[in-house]
Amino acid sequence: MSQVLVEANGVTRTLVLNRPKQLNALSSEMITCFLRCFTAYEEDDGVKLLIVKGKGRAFCAGGDVAAVVRSINNDSWKYGAHFFRNEFLLNYIIATYSKPQVSLLTGIVMGGGAGVSIHGRFRVVTDSTVFAMPETALGLFPDIGASYFLSRLPGFYGEYVGLTGVRLDAAEMLACGLATHFVSSDIREGRTQTVGECLRREYRMVCHVMRGDFSRDFFEGCRAILLDRDRNPKWMPPRLEEVHDEVVEKYFSKVDDPEWEDLDLPPRRSHGRRLVPKL
């Protein structure tokens, strides 16, 4: 399985970090792939925008330093030096890149994950983003060019982040300048998916609604508006504030029925038409 997935959509190329079980920790293979892609796309006039995101619940938890340490113990220090040489070269290319890069920072963003995102032009955080530079806890120092971007944070905030390894949320990243934009996770998900992916997700949701798994509000709404027409639905619960996130999340799960299958859509050349705003 490829550790980096490459998606092409018109003039956009999306690089997906694909080691979800390892929280997308950067391996030597991933760094090499990123170097190859960034170098090639900069020379390709048909590519205008790069998007970087992670698969699973993390953007990137850092470099795979555990693999580096194991290699050093079994071989020599030169593997570690080679790993960091390529990683720092990638950081430099991203920081000086001539084309815009958008990093979708969902979930954990630490160490090497900051290196492949913070140096880029646009850093989009969500309500699930957790950022940290935890190197001092490992007996290292904040690397990947952190002495450049941390030193430019307001006041002594950069020193605080680098020395303590404190975890920052989306609001704190925006306030200090580490992030450029905020998008709520639920909105962002549909925005980065193809029309097929959106329809598959919505099919799961509508099947749960049809079964009345977690609520029968749909049937109550149809009764009040279409059948009895009293226009007085009795929602359960009656107030939005009483709807818990845990219940909402269940609508995205697979239907618990051995005969049920996800929506099967045939492959198509197009991923769906884009909406072009006129405002």
PDB file of C-alpha atoms in Angstrom, residues 41 44 48 75 84 94 108 120 128 134 148 150 174 177 180 205 217 244 255 272:
ATOM      1  CA  TYR A  41       4.716  19.882  -9.920  1.00  0.00           C
ATOM      2  CA  ASP A  44       4.518  21.429 -14.516  1.00  0.00           C
ATOM      3  CA  LYS A  48      -1.532  25.365 -10.180  1.00  0.00           C
ATOM      4  CA  ASP A  75      23.560   0.355  11.823  1.00  0.00           C
ATOM      5  CA  PHE A  84      16.810  14.559   8.485  1.00  0.00           C
ATOM      6  CA  ILE A  94       7.825  23.989   0.724  1.00  0.00           C
ATOM      7  CA  ILE A 108      -2.903  15.856  15.277  1.00  0.00           C
ATOM      8  CA  GLY A 120       3.206  26.453   3.170  1.00  0.00           C
ATOM      9  CA  SER A 128     -10.294  18.867  15.842  1.00  0.00           C
ATOM     10  CA  PRO A 134       7.030  18.080  21.436  1.00  0.00           C
ATOM     11  CA  TYR A 148      12.321  30.263  11.819  1.00  0.00           C
ATOM     12  CA  LEU A 150       8.464  30.066  16.173  1.00  0.00           C
ATOM     13  CA  LEU A 174      -5.161  31.400  14.366  1.00  0.00           C
ATOM     14  CA  GLY A 177      -0.459  33.191  13.124  1.00  0.00           C
ATOM     15  CA  THR A 180      -4.432  31.119   8.198  1.00  0.00           C
ATOM     16  CA  MET A 205     -27.380   8.618   6.857  1.00  0.00           C
ATOM     17  CA  ASP A 217     -38.186  12.731  13.666  1.00  0.00           C
ATOM     18  CA  HIS A 244     -25.659  15.149  21.624  1.00  0.00           C
ATOM     19  CA  VAL A 255     -26.015   0.086   9.068  1.00  0.00           C
ATOM     20  CA  GLY A 272     -18.667  16.020 -10.424  1.00  0.00           C
TER      21      GLY A 272
END
